[in-house]
Amino acid sequence: MNPFTPLPGIHPEPAPTSPTPSRTPCSPSPDPQLVAAVRERITAGFYVPGSRLTLPELRDATGCDAEALRPALDQLATTGTVEAVNGRWRVMDDRPAGHSARRAAQLLGAVICQGGYPPDAGLPGRRELTRILLAPAADVTQALALLADQRVLYFSGTSQPRITNPPSGRRPTVWRERMYAIARKHPTRPRHSAPFNRPDIHAARDAAINRWRQGTCLPDKDMTRQERRQGEALERLASNACDRAVRQLPHEHPGLRQAAVRVLACWDLPTEDVPLHERLYRSTVLATALADLADEIAAPSRAPQYPRR
C-alpha cells in the first residue's frame, strides 16, 4: 500500500491557502460632460427652486440612464448645486426668504386694487387662496399679514380678512373697460358671443398645475408659445365676459368680476427679464383664473335682486 494513500474513510486536510483580499465596491466616477449638462439645465432655470430632480425626467432630457445620472447628481451635491436628502436630489433654493409670500401678496394686492373685491367685503377662505395664489398655507398667511401692514385689508376678530376702503380719489381699474379693450384688439374676430372651449381650458389648467407640481419648466420658445395661446384664450373670453356683465346687474355677478380681475392681474405679471420658473408661475395662476372665468361665464344667471326703495 502506498504510505501516502489515505486510508478509507479518512479525508486529507486541504492545503492551507492565502486569504483572498476583500474588495470594497467603488461607485463609478461621474461623467464630466453629464455633470456639466445637468448643471447647465439647473442654472438655465429649467427647474423651480426647491423642486425634486427625478431620474426619469433627467433621463429623457439628457439621454443617459440612471446609473450614470446618480454619480453626476452626487457630484453636483458636493458643489452645492443640488441638495441630496435620503437618496433624493432637490434643486437648491437660493431665493430670498419669504419670496413666495411676497409674490402671493403682490398678486392678491393687484386683484384687490383693481376692484376684484368691493370695500368691506371678505376675502375667500385660506384653502381657496392657496389654490388661486398657488402658495402654501403658511405663505398665504404671511401674504395676508403683509397686505394688512400696507392697509390693503384688515382683520376683524377671528373672521376672514376684509378689504379696506380705498383712499378718496383713488379709482380702481374697471375690469370691463380692460376686457373690452382686449376684445377690440382684433377687430376681425367676432366680439359678441365669441366661442370658447371650456374642456380645453380646463385641460390646459390641469396640465399647468401638474407641471408646476413637478417643478419642471418648458424651454423659452415653448413657454412663449404657451403664453401666446393663453392670450388667444383671453381674447375669446373677454367679449363673453363683457356681454354677460352687460346683461346682468352689478350685484348679480360678483364671481364673474372676481375671476375677470384675477385674469387681468395674472396677465399683468412680467414675462421678460424673469427666470423661467417665474414665467411658469404666471402661466399656472393665469390658467387657473381663465378656467374660473370660463365657468363663471357658463354659469346660469341668477334671479335679479333689485334694491329696496
PDB file of C-alpha atoms in Angstrom:
ATOM      1  CA  MET A   1       0.000   0.000   0.000  1.00  0.00           C
ATOM      2  CA  ASN A   2       1.233   3.417  -0.808  1.00  0.00           C
ATOM      3  CA  PRO A   3       2.099   5.066   2.502  1.00  0.00           C
ATOM      4  CA  PHE A   4       0.845   8.384   1.160  1.00  0.00           C
ATOM      5  CA  THR A   5      -2.518   6.945   0.151  1.00  0.00           C
ATOM      6  CA  PRO A   6      -5.132   7.901   2.786  1.00  0.00           C
ATOM      7  CA  LEU A   7      -6.950   5.091   4.487  1.00  0.00           C
ATOM      8  CA  PRO A   8     -10.628   4.565   3.572  1.00  0.00           C
ATOM      9  CA  GLY A   9     -12.929   6.999   5.405  1.00  0.00           C
ATOM     10  CA  ILE A  10     -10.110   9.413   6.136  1.00  0.00           C
ATOM     11  CA  HIS A  11     -10.015  12.639   4.065  1.00  0.00           C
ATOM     12  CA  PRO A  12      -6.836  14.589   3.726  1.00  0.00           C
ATOM     13  CA  GLU A  13      -6.697  18.058   5.113  1.00  0.00           C
ATOM     14  CA  PRO A  14      -6.796  20.754   2.448  1.00  0.00           C
ATOM     15  CA  ALA A  15      -3.597  22.579   1.847  1.00  0.00           C
ATOM     16  CA  PRO A  16      -3.527  25.983   3.514  1.00  0.00           C
ATOM     17  CA  THR A  17      -4.348  28.821   1.152  1.00  0.00           C
ATOM     18  CA  SER A  18      -3.668  32.513   1.467  1.00  0.00           C
ATOM     19  CA  PRO A  19      -6.752  34.574   2.362  1.00  0.00           C
ATOM     20  CA  THR A  20      -8.473  36.393  -0.519  1.00  0.00           C
ATOM     21  CA  PRO A  21      -8.291  40.143  -0.073  1.00  0.00           C
ATOM     22  CA  SER A  22     -11.752  41.723   0.406  1.00  0.00           C
ATOM     23  CA  ARG A  23     -12.919  44.078  -2.329  1.00  0.00           C
ATOM     24  CA  THR A  24     -14.823  47.238  -1.468  1.00  0.00           C
ATOM     25  CA  PRO A  25     -17.400  48.267  -4.047  1.00  0.00           C
ATOM     26  CA  CYS A  26     -16.478  51.543  -5.688  1.00  0.00           C
ATOM     27  CA  SER A  27     -19.045  53.865  -7.235  1.00  0.00           C
ATOM     28  CA  PRO A  28     -18.447  54.819 -10.850  1.00  0.00           C
ATOM     29  CA  SER A  29     -16.848  58.167 -11.404  1.00  0.00           C
ATOM     30  CA  PRO A  30     -19.223  60.822 -12.767  1.00  0.00           C
ATOM     31  CA  ASP A  31     -19.051  61.787 -16.404  1.00  0.00           C
ATOM     32  CA  PRO A  32     -17.802  65.397 -16.561  1.00  0.00           C
ATOM     33  CA  GLN A  33     -19.898  66.141 -19.656  1.00  0.00           C
ATOM     34  CA  LEU A  34     -23.028  64.786 -17.981  1.00  0.00           C
ATOM     35  CA  VAL A  35     -22.321  66.802 -14.820  1.00  0.00           C
ATOM     36  CA  ALA A  36     -21.948  69.931 -16.945  1.00  0.00           C
ATOM     37  CA  ALA A  37     -25.168  69.180 -18.859  1.00  0.00           C
ATOM     38  CA  VAL A  38     -27.252  68.784 -15.689  1.00  0.00           C
ATOM     39  CA  ARG A  39     -25.660  71.854 -14.120  1.00  0.00           C
ATOM     40  CA  GLU A  40     -26.495  73.869 -17.241  1.00  0.00           C
ATOM     41  CA  ARG A  41     -30.156  72.861 -17.058  1.00  0.00           C
ATOM     42  CA  ILE A  42     -30.309  73.924 -13.423  1.00  0.00           C
ATOM     43  CA  THR A  43     -28.560  77.263 -13.933  1.00  0.00           C
ATOM     44  CA  ALA A  44     -30.718  77.976 -17.004  1.00  0.00           C
ATOM     45  CA  GLY A  45     -33.779  77.886 -14.748  1.00  0.00           C
ATOM     46  CA  PHE A  46     -35.494  74.769 -16.068  1.00  0.00           C
ATOM     47  CA  TYR A  47     -36.430  73.752 -12.513  1.00  0.00           C
ATOM     48  CA  VAL A  48     -38.370  75.566  -9.828  1.00  0.00           C
ATOM     49  CA  PRO A  49     -36.033  76.246  -6.875  1.00  0.00           C
ATOM     50  CA  GLY A  50     -36.564  73.622  -4.207  1.00  0.00           C
ATOM     51  CA  SER A  51     -38.182  71.142  -6.603  1.00  0.00           C
ATOM     52  CA  ARG A  52     -37.154  67.495  -6.756  1.00  0.00           C
ATOM     53  CA  LEU A  53     -34.926  66.208  -9.541  1.00  0.00           C
ATOM     54  CA  THR A  54     -36.263  62.904 -10.841  1.00  0.00           C
ATOM     55  CA  LEU A  55     -34.215  60.362 -12.752  1.00  0.00           C
ATOM     56  CA  PRO A  56     -36.905  59.713 -15.427  1.00  0.00           C
ATOM     57  CA  GLU A  57     -37.082  63.421 -16.310  1.00  0.00           C
ATOM     58  CA  LEU A  58     -33.302  63.771 -16.431  1.00  0.00           C
ATOM     59  CA  ARG A  59     -33.014  60.577 -18.467  1.00  0.00           C
ATOM     60  CA  ASP A  60     -35.396  61.993 -21.076  1.00  0.00           C
ATOM     61  CA  ALA A  61     -33.582  65.335 -21.065  1.00  0.00           C
ATOM     62  CA  THR A  62     -30.001  64.036 -21.269  1.00  0.00           C
ATOM     63  CA  GLY A  63     -30.395  60.584 -22.846  1.00  0.00           C
ATOM     64  CA  CYS A  64     -28.354  58.932 -20.064  1.00  0.00           C
ATOM     65  CA  ASP A  65     -29.511  56.118 -17.824  1.00  0.00           C
ATOM     66  CA  ALA A  66     -29.917  56.217 -14.051  1.00  0.00           C
ATOM     67  CA  GLU A  67     -26.570  54.503 -13.389  1.00  0.00           C
ATOM     68  CA  ALA A  68     -24.773  57.422 -14.999  1.00  0.00           C
ATOM     69  CA  LEU A  69     -27.050  60.115 -13.538  1.00  0.00           C
ATOM     70  CA  ARG A  70     -26.677  59.123  -9.877  1.00  0.00           C
ATOM     71  CA  PRO A  71     -22.924  59.842  -9.589  1.00  0.00           C
ATOM     72  CA  ALA A  72     -23.407  63.038 -11.578  1.00  0.00           C
ATOM     73  CA  LEU A  73     -26.063  64.244  -9.134  1.00  0.00           C
ATOM     74  CA  ASP A  74     -23.891  63.239  -6.181  1.00  0.00           C
ATOM     75  CA  GLN A  75     -21.064  65.279  -7.676  1.00  0.00           C
ATOM     76  CA  LEU A  76     -23.376  68.302  -8.008  1.00  0.00           C
ATOM     77  CA  ALA A  77     -24.447  67.822  -4.388  1.00  0.00           C
ATOM     78  CA  THR A  78     -20.846  68.252  -3.265  1.00  0.00           C
ATOM     79  CA  THR A  79     -20.634  71.587  -5.093  1.00  0.00           C
ATOM     80  CA  GLY A  80     -23.880  72.932  -3.615  1.00  0.00           C
ATOM     81  CA  THR A  81     -25.820  72.984  -6.889  1.00  0.00           C
ATOM     82  CA  VAL A  82     -28.310  70.383  -5.645  1.00  0.00           C
ATOM     83  CA  GLU A  83     -29.229  69.056  -2.224  1.00  0.00           C
ATOM     84  CA  ALA A  84     -29.173  65.328  -1.502  1.00  0.00           C
ATOM     85  CA  VAL A  85     -31.564  64.144   1.219  1.00  0.00           C
ATOM     86  CA  ASN A  86     -32.327  60.442   1.821  1.00  0.00           C
ATOM     87  CA  GLY A  87     -31.216  59.396  -1.629  1.00  0.00           C
ATOM     88  CA  ARG A  88     -33.210  62.135  -3.365  1.00  0.00           C
ATOM     89  CA  TRP A  89     -31.951  65.261  -5.030  1.00  0.00           C
ATOM     90  CA  ARG A  90     -33.509  68.710  -4.947  1.00  0.00           C
ATOM     91  CA  VAL A  91     -32.567  71.969  -6.589  1.00  0.00           C
ATOM     92  CA  MET A  92     -31.098  74.404  -4.110  1.00  0.00           C
ATOM     93  CA  ASP A  93     -33.480  77.245  -3.302  1.00  0.00           C
ATOM     94  CA  ASP A  94     -31.337  80.375  -3.337  1.00  0.00           C
ATOM     95  CA  ARG A  95     -34.260  82.816  -3.394  1.00  0.00           C
ATOM     96  CA  PRO A  96     -34.541  85.314  -0.533  1.00  0.00           C
ATOM     97  CA  ALA A  97     -36.572  84.230   2.471  1.00  0.00           C
ATOM     98  CA  GLY A  98     -40.267  84.974   2.083  1.00  0.00           C
ATOM     99  CA  HIS A  99     -40.145  85.176  -1.721  1.00  0.00           C
ATOM    100  CA  SER A 100     -43.268  83.056  -2.217  1.00  0.00           C
ATOM    101  CA  ALA A 101     -45.240  85.065   0.357  1.00  0.00           C
ATOM    102  CA  ARG A 102     -44.272  88.393  -1.213  1.00  0.00           C
ATOM    103  CA  ARG A 103     -45.199  87.104  -4.665  1.00  0.00           C
ATOM    104  CA  ALA A 104     -48.603  85.969  -3.399  1.00  0.00           C
ATOM    105  CA  ALA A 105     -49.118  89.334  -1.671  1.00  0.00           C
ATOM    106  CA  GLN A 106     -48.258  91.156  -4.899  1.00  0.00           C
ATOM    107  CA  LEU A 107     -50.790  89.169  -6.923  1.00  0.00           C
ATOM    108  CA  LEU A 108     -53.568  89.377  -4.321  1.00  0.00           C
ATOM    109  CA  GLY A 109     -52.901  93.083  -3.807  1.00  0.00           C
ATOM    110  CA  ALA A 110     -53.257  93.679  -7.552  1.00  0.00           C
ATOM    111  CA  VAL A 111     -56.605  91.849  -7.564  1.00  0.00           C
ATOM    112  CA  ILE A 112     -57.847  93.961  -4.657  1.00  0.00           C
ATOM    113  CA  CYS A 113     -56.606  97.294  -6.035  1.00  0.00           C
ATOM    114  CA  GLN A 114     -58.204  96.597  -9.434  1.00  0.00           C
ATOM    115  CA  GLY A 115     -61.622  96.121  -7.842  1.00  0.00           C
ATOM    116  CA  GLY A 116     -61.818  92.367  -7.593  1.00  0.00           C
ATOM    117  CA  TYR A 117     -63.438  92.669  -4.172  1.00  0.00           C
ATOM    118  CA  PRO A 118     -65.555  95.634  -3.058  1.00  0.00           C
ATOM    119  CA  PRO A 119     -64.660  97.589   0.096  1.00  0.00           C
ATOM    120  CA  ASP A 120     -65.524  95.869   3.375  1.00  0.00           C
ATOM    121  CA  ALA A 121     -66.017  92.560   1.529  1.00  0.00           C
ATOM    122  CA  GLY A 122     -64.476  89.430   2.976  1.00  0.00           C
ATOM    123  CA  LEU A 123     -61.764  87.523   1.156  1.00  0.00           C
ATOM    124  CA  PRO A 124     -62.155  83.837   0.261  1.00  0.00           C
ATOM    125  CA  GLY A 125     -61.052  81.190   2.725  1.00  0.00           C
ATOM    126  CA  ARG A 126     -57.437  80.150   3.157  1.00  0.00           C
ATOM    127  CA  ARG A 127     -57.919  76.957   1.137  1.00  0.00           C
ATOM    128  CA  GLU A 128     -59.310  78.920  -1.809  1.00  0.00           C
ATOM    129  CA  LEU A 129     -56.493  81.462  -1.549  1.00  0.00           C
ATOM    130  CA  THR A 130     -53.880  78.710  -1.657  1.00  0.00           C
ATOM    131  CA  ARG A 131     -55.486  77.482  -4.879  1.00  0.00           C
ATOM    132  CA  ILE A 132     -55.697  80.796  -6.712  1.00  0.00           C
ATOM    133  CA  LEU A 133     -52.358  82.153  -5.431  1.00  0.00           C
ATOM    134  CA  LEU A 134     -50.513  78.839  -5.866  1.00  0.00           C
ATOM    135  CA  ALA A 135     -48.828  79.193  -2.490  1.00  0.00           C
ATOM    136  CA  PRO A 136     -48.712  77.062   0.675  1.00  0.00           C
ATOM    137  CA  ALA A 137     -50.988  77.972   3.552  1.00  0.00           C
ATOM    138  CA  ALA A 138     -48.088  79.383   5.589  1.00  0.00           C
ATOM    139  CA  ASP A 139     -47.113  81.707   2.735  1.00  0.00           C
ATOM    140  CA  VAL A 140     -50.739  82.799   2.293  1.00  0.00           C
ATOM    141  CA  THR A 141     -50.910  83.716   5.977  1.00  0.00           C
ATOM    142  CA  GLN A 142     -47.706  85.727   5.645  1.00  0.00           C
ATOM    143  CA  ALA A 143     -49.016  87.404   2.477  1.00  0.00           C
ATOM    144  CA  LEU A 144     -52.186  88.490   4.286  1.00  0.00           C
ATOM    145  CA  ALA A 145     -50.081  89.943   7.078  1.00  0.00           C
ATOM    146  CA  LEU A 146     -48.046  91.915   4.537  1.00  0.00           C
ATOM    147  CA  LEU A 147     -51.201  93.330   2.948  1.00  0.00           C
ATOM    148  CA  ALA A 148     -52.542  94.209   6.381  1.00  0.00           C
ATOM    149  CA  ASP A 149     -49.350  96.163   7.085  1.00  0.00           C
ATOM    150  CA  GLN A 150     -49.948  98.031   3.811  1.00  0.00           C
ATOM    151  CA  ARG A 151     -53.529  98.755   4.938  1.00  0.00           C
ATOM    152  CA  VAL A 152     -54.960  96.991   1.902  1.00  0.00           C
ATOM    153  CA  LEU A 153     -57.028  94.749   4.178  1.00  0.00           C
ATOM    154  CA  TYR A 154     -57.769  94.412   7.859  1.00  0.00           C
ATOM    155  CA  PHE A 155     -58.637  91.643  10.291  1.00  0.00           C
ATOM    156  CA  SER A 156     -61.892  91.779  12.178  1.00  0.00           C
ATOM    157  CA  GLY A 157     -61.628  89.468  15.140  1.00  0.00           C
ATOM    158  CA  THR A 158     -61.199  85.836  14.113  1.00  0.00           C
ATOM    159  CA  SER A 159     -63.122  86.204  10.836  1.00  0.00           C
ATOM    160  CA  GLN A 160     -61.664  86.298   7.370  1.00  0.00           C
ATOM    161  CA  PRO A 161     -59.733  89.455   6.448  1.00  0.00           C
ATOM    162  CA  ARG A 162     -61.788  92.201   4.847  1.00  0.00           C
ATOM    163  CA  ILE A 163     -60.997  94.845   2.251  1.00  0.00           C
ATOM    164  CA  THR A 164     -60.343  98.378   3.470  1.00  0.00           C
ATOM    165  CA  ASN A 165     -61.995 101.405   1.899  1.00  0.00           C
ATOM    166  CA  PRO A 166     -59.642 102.927  -0.700  1.00  0.00           C
ATOM    167  CA  PRO A 167     -58.449 106.481  -0.107  1.00  0.00           C
ATOM    168  CA  SER A 168     -60.584 109.210  -1.618  1.00  0.00           C
ATOM    169  CA  GLY A 169     -59.690 109.997  -5.210  1.00  0.00           C
ATOM    170  CA  ARG A 170     -58.196 106.579  -5.942  1.00  0.00           C
ATOM    171  CA  ARG A 171     -60.378 104.856  -8.511  1.00  0.00           C
ATOM    172  CA  PRO A 172     -59.729 101.159  -9.122  1.00  0.00           C
ATOM    173  CA  THR A 173     -59.331  99.943 -12.672  1.00  0.00           C
ATOM    174  CA  VAL A 174     -62.680  98.985 -14.155  1.00  0.00           C
ATOM    175  CA  TRP A 175     -62.295  95.447 -15.378  1.00  0.00           C
ATOM    176  CA  ARG A 176     -64.971  95.702 -18.063  1.00  0.00           C
ATOM    177  CA  GLU A 177     -63.102  98.550 -19.756  1.00  0.00           C
ATOM    178  CA  ARG A 178     -59.961  96.472 -19.918  1.00  0.00           C
ATOM    179  CA  MET A 179     -61.870  93.432 -21.140  1.00  0.00           C
ATOM    180  CA  TYR A 180     -63.485  95.492 -23.897  1.00  0.00           C
ATOM    181  CA  ALA A 181     -60.052  96.772 -24.898  1.00  0.00           C
ATOM    182  CA  ILE A 182     -58.763  93.209 -25.165  1.00  0.00           C
ATOM    183  CA  ALA A 183     -61.821  92.109 -27.133  1.00  0.00           C
ATOM    184  CA  ARG A 184     -61.387  95.018 -29.574  1.00  0.00           C
ATOM    185  CA  LYS A 185     -57.706  94.311 -30.059  1.00  0.00           C
ATOM    186  CA  HIS A 186     -58.507  92.071 -33.031  1.00  0.00           C
ATOM    187  CA  PRO A 187     -61.490  93.595 -34.871  1.00  0.00           C
ATOM    188  CA  THR A 188     -61.570  90.767 -37.413  1.00  0.00           C
ATOM    189  CA  ARG A 189     -62.758  88.394 -34.713  1.00  0.00           C
ATOM    190  CA  PRO A 190     -66.369  88.484 -33.538  1.00  0.00           C
ATOM    191  CA  ARG A 191     -66.681  90.439 -30.308  1.00  0.00           C
ATOM    192  CA  HIS A 192     -70.077  89.185 -29.147  1.00  0.00           C
ATOM    193  CA  SER A 193     -70.629  85.520 -28.373  1.00  0.00           C
ATOM    194  CA  ALA A 194     -67.077  84.607 -29.341  1.00  0.00           C
ATOM    195  CA  PRO A 195     -66.682  80.835 -28.989  1.00  0.00           C
ATOM    196  CA  PHE A 196     -64.552  79.271 -26.296  1.00  0.00           C
ATOM    197  CA  ASN A 197     -63.942  75.658 -25.409  1.00  0.00           C
ATOM    198  CA  ARG A 198     -64.262  75.039 -21.676  1.00  0.00           C
ATOM    199  CA  PRO A 199     -62.899  71.440 -21.759  1.00  0.00           C
ATOM    200  CA  ASP A 200     -59.735  72.644 -23.499  1.00  0.00           C
ATOM    201  CA  ILE A 201     -59.324  75.476 -20.982  1.00  0.00           C
ATOM    202  CA  HIS A 202     -59.792  73.028 -18.095  1.00  0.00           C
ATOM    203  CA  ALA A 203     -57.298  70.606 -19.654  1.00  0.00           C
ATOM    204  CA  ALA A 204     -54.764  73.423 -20.032  1.00  0.00           C
ATOM    205  CA  ARG A 205     -55.276  74.353 -16.374  1.00  0.00           C
ATOM    206  CA  ASP A 206     -54.717  70.770 -15.186  1.00  0.00           C
ATOM    207  CA  ALA A 207     -51.599  70.413 -17.330  1.00  0.00           C
ATOM    208  CA  ALA A 208     -50.188  73.683 -15.979  1.00  0.00           C
ATOM    209  CA  ILE A 209     -50.827  72.659 -12.367  1.00  0.00           C
ATOM    210  CA  ASN A 210     -49.197  69.257 -12.898  1.00  0.00           C
ATOM    211  CA  ARG A 211     -46.148  70.860 -14.467  1.00  0.00           C
ATOM    212  CA  TRP A 212     -45.875  73.315 -11.562  1.00  0.00           C
ATOM    213  CA  ARG A 213     -46.063  70.467  -9.063  1.00  0.00           C
ATOM    214  CA  GLN A 214     -43.335  68.598 -10.952  1.00  0.00           C
ATOM    215  CA  GLY A 215     -41.249  71.759 -10.895  1.00  0.00           C
ATOM    216  CA  THR A 216     -40.036  71.436 -14.490  1.00  0.00           C
ATOM    217  CA  CYS A 217     -40.241  74.417 -16.831  1.00  0.00           C
ATOM    218  CA  LEU A 218     -40.646  74.443 -20.572  1.00  0.00           C
ATOM    219  CA  PRO A 219     -37.939  75.838 -22.864  1.00  0.00           C
ATOM    220  CA  ASP A 220     -38.155  79.511 -23.675  1.00  0.00           C
ATOM    221  CA  LYS A 221     -39.714  79.054 -27.114  1.00  0.00           C
ATOM    222  CA  ASP A 222     -42.299  76.583 -25.801  1.00  0.00           C
ATOM    223  CA  MET A 223     -43.113  78.903 -22.918  1.00  0.00           C
ATOM    224  CA  THR A 224     -43.613  81.768 -25.377  1.00  0.00           C
ATOM    225  CA  ARG A 225     -45.904  79.614 -27.490  1.00  0.00           C
ATOM    226  CA  GLN A 226     -47.955  78.680 -24.435  1.00  0.00           C
ATOM    227  CA  GLU A 227     -48.249  82.324 -23.358  1.00  0.00           C
ATOM    228  CA  ARG A 228     -49.497  83.190 -26.844  1.00  0.00           C
ATOM    229  CA  ARG A 229     -52.181  80.503 -26.609  1.00  0.00           C
ATOM    230  CA  GLN A 230     -53.277  81.877 -23.253  1.00  0.00           C
ATOM    231  CA  GLY A 231     -53.560  85.314 -24.824  1.00  0.00           C
ATOM    232  CA  GLU A 232     -55.831  83.893 -27.511  1.00  0.00           C
ATOM    233  CA  ALA A 233     -57.981  82.223 -24.850  1.00  0.00           C
ATOM    234  CA  LEU A 234     -58.236  85.537 -23.007  1.00  0.00           C
ATOM    235  CA  GLU A 235     -59.329  87.288 -26.217  1.00  0.00           C
ATOM    236  CA  ARG A 236     -62.043  84.677 -26.760  1.00  0.00           C
ATOM    237  CA  LEU A 237     -63.301  85.004 -23.194  1.00  0.00           C
ATOM    238  CA  ALA A 238     -63.132  88.794 -22.963  1.00  0.00           C
ATOM    239  CA  SER A 239     -66.144  89.585 -25.142  1.00  0.00           C
ATOM    240  CA  ASN A 240     -68.164  86.822 -23.479  1.00  0.00           C
ATOM    241  CA  ALA A 241     -67.403  88.219 -20.027  1.00  0.00           C
ATOM    242  CA  CYS A 242     -68.348  91.759 -21.056  1.00  0.00           C
ATOM    243  CA  ASP A 243     -71.530  90.602 -22.759  1.00  0.00           C
ATOM    244  CA  ARG A 244     -72.515  88.603 -19.685  1.00  0.00           C
ATOM    245  CA  ALA A 245     -71.859  91.576 -17.388  1.00  0.00           C
ATOM    246  CA  VAL A 246     -73.927  93.948 -19.545  1.00  0.00           C
ATOM    247  CA  ARG A 247     -76.941  91.667 -19.345  1.00  0.00           C
ATOM    248  CA  GLN A 248     -76.825  91.482 -15.537  1.00  0.00           C
ATOM    249  CA  LEU A 249     -76.908  93.913 -12.674  1.00  0.00           C
ATOM    250  CA  PRO A 250     -73.544  94.528 -10.993  1.00  0.00           C
ATOM    251  CA  HIS A 251     -74.542  92.713  -7.812  1.00  0.00           C
ATOM    252  CA  GLU A 252     -75.557  89.623  -9.808  1.00  0.00           C
ATOM    253  CA  HIS A 253     -72.065  88.651 -10.984  1.00  0.00           C
ATOM    254  CA  PRO A 254     -69.543  89.051  -8.140  1.00  0.00           C
ATOM    255  CA  GLY A 255     -67.889  85.767  -9.129  1.00  0.00           C
ATOM    256  CA  LEU A 256     -67.574  86.955 -12.720  1.00  0.00           C
ATOM    257  CA  ARG A 257     -65.950  90.207 -11.607  1.00  0.00           C
ATOM    258  CA  GLN A 258     -63.530  88.433  -9.274  1.00  0.00           C
ATOM    259  CA  ALA A 259     -62.489  85.888 -11.920  1.00  0.00           C
ATOM    260  CA  ALA A 260     -62.072  88.582 -14.585  1.00  0.00           C
ATOM    261  CA  VAL A 261     -59.933  90.789 -12.338  1.00  0.00           C
ATOM    262  CA  ARG A 262     -57.809  87.776 -11.372  1.00  0.00           C
ATOM    263  CA  VAL A 263     -57.228  87.056 -15.050  1.00  0.00           C
ATOM    264  CA  LEU A 264     -56.148  90.657 -15.659  1.00  0.00           C
ATOM    265  CA  ALA A 265     -53.872  90.696 -12.598  1.00  0.00           C
ATOM    266  CA  CYS A 266     -52.213  87.433 -13.646  1.00  0.00           C
ATOM    267  CA  TRP A 267     -51.891  88.710 -17.207  1.00  0.00           C
ATOM    268  CA  ASP A 268     -50.007  91.780 -15.916  1.00  0.00           C
ATOM    269  CA  LEU A 269     -47.277  89.645 -14.323  1.00  0.00           C
ATOM    270  CA  PRO A 270     -43.987  90.109 -16.205  1.00  0.00           C
ATOM    271  CA  THR A 271     -42.716  87.645 -18.802  1.00  0.00           C
ATOM    272  CA  GLU A 272     -39.492  89.407 -19.816  1.00  0.00           C
ATOM    273  CA  ASP A 273     -36.246  89.529 -17.865  1.00  0.00           C
ATOM    274  CA  VAL A 274     -37.567  86.993 -15.341  1.00  0.00           C
ATOM    275  CA  PRO A 275     -36.484  83.370 -14.728  1.00  0.00           C
ATOM    276  CA  LEU A 276     -38.345  80.553 -16.414  1.00  0.00           C
ATOM    277  CA  HIS A 277     -39.845  79.392 -13.126  1.00  0.00           C
ATOM    278  CA  GLU A 278     -41.442  82.824 -12.597  1.00  0.00           C
ATOM    279  CA  ARG A 279     -42.985  82.582 -16.066  1.00  0.00           C
ATOM    280  CA  LEU A 280     -44.207  79.114 -15.143  1.00  0.00           C
ATOM    281  CA  TYR A 281     -45.853  80.583 -12.033  1.00  0.00           C
ATOM    282  CA  ARG A 282     -47.568  83.252 -14.145  1.00  0.00           C
ATOM    283  CA  SER A 283     -48.738  80.658 -16.651  1.00  0.00           C
ATOM    284  CA  THR A 284     -50.184  78.423 -13.921  1.00  0.00           C
ATOM    285  CA  VAL A 285     -52.083  81.092 -11.981  1.00  0.00           C
ATOM    286  CA  LEU A 286     -53.351  82.520 -15.275  1.00  0.00           C
ATOM    287  CA  ALA A 287     -54.532  79.092 -16.442  1.00  0.00           C
ATOM    288  CA  THR A 288     -56.452  78.673 -13.178  1.00  0.00           C
ATOM    289  CA  ALA A 289     -58.031  82.125 -13.495  1.00  0.00           C
ATOM    290  CA  LEU A 290     -59.012  81.527 -17.134  1.00  0.00           C
ATOM    291  CA  ALA A 291     -60.741  78.264 -16.200  1.00  0.00           C
ATOM    292  CA  ASP A 292     -62.637  80.001 -13.364  1.00  0.00           C
ATOM    293  CA  LEU A 293     -63.657  82.807 -15.739  1.00  0.00           C
ATOM    294  CA  ALA A 294     -64.952  80.304 -18.287  1.00  0.00           C
ATOM    295  CA  ASP A 295     -67.002  78.605 -15.553  1.00  0.00           C
ATOM    296  CA  GLU A 296     -68.465  81.935 -14.420  1.00  0.00           C
ATOM    297  CA  ILE A 297     -69.438  82.827 -17.998  1.00  0.00           C
ATOM    298  CA  ALA A 298     -71.172  79.491 -18.485  1.00  0.00           C
ATOM    299  CA  ALA A 299     -72.925  79.572 -15.086  1.00  0.00           C
ATOM    300  CA  PRO A 300     -76.699  80.119 -15.190  1.00  0.00           C
ATOM    301  CA  SER A 301     -77.929  83.612 -14.474  1.00  0.00           C
ATOM    302  CA  ARG A 302     -79.318  84.277 -11.044  1.00  0.00           C
ATOM    303  CA  ALA A 303     -82.662  85.902 -10.433  1.00  0.00           C
ATOM    304  CA  PRO A 304     -82.483  89.714 -10.319  1.00  0.00           C
ATOM    305  CA  GLN A 305     -82.262  91.165  -6.825  1.00  0.00           C
ATOM    306  CA  TYR A 306     -83.385  94.753  -7.139  1.00  0.00           C
ATOM    307  CA  PRO A 307     -82.601  97.056  -4.219  1.00  0.00           C
ATOM    308  CA  ARG A 308     -85.453  98.013  -1.986  1.00  0.00           C
ATOM    309  CA  ARG A 309     -86.700 101.577  -2.215  1.00  0.00           C
TER     310      ARG A 309
END
